[in-house]
Amino acid sequence: NAGVTQTPKFQVLKTGQSMTLQCAQDMNHEYMSWYRQDPGMGLRLIHYSVGAGITDQGEVPNGYNVSRSTTEDFPLRLLSAAPSQTSVYFCASSFQVPGGSGATNEKLFFGSGTQLSVL
Amino acid sequence: KQEVTQIPAALSVPEGENLVLNCSFTDSAIYNLQWFRQDPGKGLTSLLLIQSSQREQTSGRLNASLDKSSGRSTLYIAASQPGDSATYLCAVRFEGAQKLVFGQGTRLTINP
């Protein structure tokens, strides 16, 4: 049981390049999400998914795309990287979708993060 | 606006002390609250989750309390150890929302 796995751990991009941050979980969690963490700004939600085939925007979705074709995977795509996207990115998942029944299973599990620098 | 605040931003105490970390939130209509620990360069680890109907949760030397009416939660750490040094974040899920709102965290240092 690996939990939430994120790759890569570090990445340097040039402005305008595209890339995909990978996230996979092996806990059969319904809910998956992407956050970015910036000094002084805390953790901010980028996109989230409440199940395969369903995604929605968080607080700061611009410049990012997501898809959820399987329960296990939730990749985050940067279409045209900008210096403002320099950040640490975290993927997180929980068994229960926030707001659903059985709310005791909303404990959120995080990946170890991807440190992204855009030059 | 629904916000979560943690004060102080940093705290340094000698080993062995009991300590309290604070979390306040602007709207008492919450569904649950989680306390997380983050070590440098690592992801977050959920320590305790308190439902809105609960007053406290305990795990080992950690005890989290919740007072919805005053918009406050505290994380009590007993007999602190150097290994407790980390940043502690609280996050609230407000009613009607499908996301957590995080505080900025308190960076805790336990001095041997």
Coordinates of C-alpha atoms in Angstrom, one line a residue:
Chain A
N1 CA 0.0 0.0 0.0
A2 CA 2.0 3.0 -1.3
G3 CA -0.6 5.7 -0.5
V4 CA -0.5 8.8 -2.7
T5 CA 2.4 8.8 -5.1
Q6 CA 3.5 12.0 -6.9
T7 CA 6.1 12.3 -9.7
P8 CA 8.4 14.0 -10.4
K9 CA 9.7 15.3 -7.1
F10 CA 11.6 18.2 -8.8
Q11 CA 11.1 19.9 -12.1
V12 CA 12.6 22.9 -13.8
L13 CA 10.7 24.3 -16.9
K14 CA 11.2 27.2 -19.2
T15 CA 8.4 29.7 -19.7
G16 CA 6.0 28.4 -22.3
Q17 CA 6.8 24.7 -21.8
S18 CA 4.2 22.2 -20.9
M19 CA 4.3 19.3 -18.6
T20 CA 2.2 16.8 -16.6
L21 CA 2.5 16.2 -12.9
Q22 CA 1.4 12.7 -12.1
C23 CA -0.6 11.6 -9.1
A24 CA -1.7 8.0 -8.3
Q25 CA -3.3 6.5 -5.2
D26 CA -3.9 2.9 -4.4
M27 CA -6.5 3.3 -1.6
N28 CA -9.6 3.3 -3.8
H29 CA -10.3 6.9 -2.8
E30 CA -13.2 8.7 -4.5
Y31 CA -11.9 12.2 -3.9
M32 CA -8.7 13.5 -5.3
S33 CA -7.3 17.1 -5.4
W34 CA -4.4 19.2 -6.3
Y35 CA -3.0 22.0 -4.1
R36 CA -0.2 24.5 -4.5
Q37 CA 1.7 25.8 -1.5
D38 CA 3.4 29.2 -1.7
P39 CA 5.1 31.2 1.1
G40 CA 2.6 33.6 2.7
M41 CA -0.3 32.2 0.7
G42 CA -0.7 28.8 2.4
L43 CA -2.3 25.9 0.6
R44 CA -4.7 26.7 -2.3
L45 CA -6.9 24.3 -4.1
I46 CA -6.3 24.1 -7.9
H47 CA -8.7 21.4 -9.1
Y48 CA -10.5 18.5 -7.5
S49 CA -12.4 15.3 -8.5
V50 CA -15.2 13.5 -6.8
G51 CA -14.9 10.4 -8.9
A52 CA -13.7 9.0 -12.3
G53 CA -14.9 11.2 -15.1
I54 CA -15.8 14.2 -12.8
T55 CA -13.6 17.2 -12.2
D56 CA -14.2 20.7 -10.9
Q57 CA -12.3 23.9 -10.4
G58 CA -10.8 25.1 -7.1
E59 CA -9.6 28.5 -6.0
V60 CA -6.8 28.9 -8.5
P61 CA -7.5 26.8 -11.7
N62 CA -6.2 29.2 -14.4
G63 CA -3.3 27.7 -16.4
Y64 CA -4.0 24.1 -15.2
N65 CA -6.0 21.2 -16.7
V66 CA -7.0 17.9 -15.1
S67 CA -8.7 14.7 -16.0
R68 CA -9.8 11.6 -14.1
S69 CA -10.1 8.7 -16.4
T70 CA -9.6 6.1 -13.6
T71 CA -10.2 6.1 -9.9
E72 CA -6.4 5.8 -9.2
D73 CA -4.9 8.6 -11.4
F74 CA -5.4 12.3 -11.3
P75 CA -2.7 14.1 -13.5
L76 CA -2.3 17.9 -13.5
R77 CA -1.3 19.5 -16.7
L78 CA 0.4 22.8 -17.1
L79 CA -0.3 23.9 -20.7
S80 CA 2.1 26.8 -21.0
A81 CA 4.2 27.3 -17.9
A82 CA 4.6 30.8 -16.4
P83 CA 7.0 32.0 -13.6
S84 CA 3.9 32.6 -11.5
Q85 CA 3.4 28.8 -11.4
T86 CA 6.7 28.3 -9.6
S87 CA 5.5 26.5 -6.4
V88 CA 5.3 23.3 -4.5
Y89 CA 2.4 21.1 -5.7
F90 CA 0.6 18.5 -3.6
C91 CA -1.9 15.9 -4.6
A92 CA -4.3 14.7 -1.9
S93 CA -7.0 12.1 -1.7
S94 CA -9.7 10.9 0.7
F95 CA -12.0 7.9 0.8
Q96 CA -15.1 10.0 1.2
V97 CA -16.1 12.9 -1.0
P98 CA -16.4 16.0 1.3
G99 CA -20.1 16.7 1.9
G100 CA -21.2 13.1 1.3
S101 CA -22.5 10.6 3.8
G102 CA -20.2 8.7 6.1
A103 CA -18.2 11.9 6.7
T104 CA -15.8 10.2 9.1
N105 CA -13.8 9.0 6.1
E106 CA -12.8 12.5 5.0
K107 CA -9.3 12.2 6.4
L108 CA -7.0 13.7 3.7
F109 CA -3.9 11.9 2.5
F110 CA -1.1 13.9 0.8
G111 CA 1.6 12.9 -1.6
S112 CA 5.2 14.1 -0.9
G113 CA 5.0 17.0 -3.3
T114 CA 6.6 18.3 -6.5
Q115 CA 8.8 21.3 -6.4
L116 CA 8.4 23.2 -9.7
S117 CA 10.5 26.1 -10.9
V118 CA 9.6 28.0 -14.0
L119 CA 12.3 30.2 -15.4
Chain B
K1 CA -15.3 35.3 3.7
Q2 CA -14.5 31.9 5.3
E3 CA -11.0 32.1 6.7
V4 CA -8.8 30.1 9.0
T5 CA -6.1 31.7 11.1
Q6 CA -3.3 30.3 13.1
I7 CA -1.4 32.4 15.6
P8 CA 1.5 32.4 16.3
A9 CA 3.3 31.7 13.0
A10 CA 6.2 30.2 14.9
L11 CA 6.7 28.8 18.4
S12 CA 9.9 27.6 20.2
V13 CA 9.7 25.7 23.5
P14 CA 12.1 23.5 25.5
E15 CA 11.7 19.7 25.5
G16 CA 9.3 18.3 27.9
E17 CA 6.8 21.1 28.0
N18 CA 3.1 20.8 27.3
L19 CA 2.0 23.2 24.7
V20 CA -1.1 24.4 22.9
L21 CA -1.4 25.4 19.2
N22 CA -4.4 27.6 18.2
C23 CA -6.7 27.7 15.2
S24 CA -9.5 30.1 14.7
F25 CA -12.2 30.2 11.9
T26 CA -14.6 32.9 10.9
D27 CA -17.8 30.9 10.4
S28 CA -19.2 28.6 13.0
A29 CA -21.1 26.5 10.4
I30 CA -18.4 23.9 9.9
Y31 CA -18.6 20.2 9.0
N32 CA -15.3 19.1 10.3
L33 CA -11.7 20.3 11.2
Q34 CA -8.4 18.5 10.6
W35 CA -5.0 19.0 12.1
F36 CA -2.0 18.2 9.9
R37 CA 1.7 18.0 10.5
Q38 CA 4.2 19.0 7.7
D39 CA 7.9 18.2 8.0
P40 CA 10.3 20.3 5.8
G41 CA 10.2 19.2 2.2
K42 CA 7.5 16.7 2.8
G43 CA 3.7 16.4 2.3
L44 CA 1.1 16.8 5.0
T45 CA 0.1 14.1 7.4
S46 CA -3.4 14.1 9.0
L47 CA -3.1 13.9 12.7
L48 CA -6.7 14.3 14.0
L49 CA -10.1 14.9 12.4
I50 CA -12.9 16.3 14.5
Q51 CA -16.5 16.2 13.4
S52 CA -18.7 19.2 14.1
S53 CA -20.7 17.2 16.6
Q54 CA -17.5 16.3 18.6
R55 CA -15.7 18.3 21.2
E56 CA -12.4 16.6 21.1
Q57 CA -10.2 13.9 19.6
T58 CA -7.2 12.2 21.1
S59 CA -4.2 10.3 19.6
G60 CA -1.4 9.4 21.8
R61 CA 0.2 12.7 23.2
L62 CA -2.1 14.8 21.0
N63 CA -5.5 16.1 21.9
A64 CA -7.5 18.4 19.6
S65 CA -10.5 20.3 20.9
L66 CA -13.3 22.1 19.0
D67 CA -15.5 25.0 20.1
K68 CA -17.7 25.9 17.2
S69 CA -19.5 28.7 18.9
S70 CA -16.3 30.6 19.5
G71 CA -14.8 29.6 16.2
R72 CA -11.7 28.0 17.8
S73 CA -9.8 24.7 17.9
T74 CA -6.7 23.9 19.9
L75 CA -4.1 21.2 19.5
Y76 CA -2.6 20.2 22.8
I77 CA 0.8 18.4 22.7
A78 CA 1.8 16.7 26.0
A79 CA 5.5 16.2 27.0
S80 CA 6.9 17.7 23.8
Q81 CA 9.9 16.0 22.1
P82 CA 12.4 17.2 19.5
G83 CA 10.7 14.9 17.0
D84 CA 7.6 17.0 17.4
S85 CA 9.3 19.8 15.6
A86 CA 7.4 20.5 12.4
T87 CA 4.8 22.9 11.0
Y88 CA 1.2 22.2 12.2
L89 CA -1.7 23.2 10.0
C90 CA -5.4 23.2 10.7
A91 CA -8.0 23.0 7.9
V92 CA -11.7 23.5 8.1
R93 CA -14.5 22.2 5.9
F94 CA -17.3 24.7 6.1
E95 CA -20.9 23.5 5.6
G96 CA -21.9 23.4 2.0
A97 CA -18.3 23.4 0.7
Q98 CA -16.5 20.6 -1.0
K99 CA -13.0 21.8 -0.1
L100 CA -10.9 22.5 2.9
V101 CA -9.7 26.0 3.9
F102 CA -6.2 25.8 5.4
G103 CA -4.6 28.0 7.9
Q104 CA -1.1 29.3 7.3
G105 CA 0.4 27.0 10.0
T106 CA 2.4 27.3 13.1
R107 CA 6.1 26.3 12.8
L108 CA 7.0 24.5 16.1
T109 CA 10.5 24.0 17.3
I110 CA 11.2 21.8 20.4
N111 CA 14.7 22.5 21.8
P112 CA 16.5 19.6 23.5

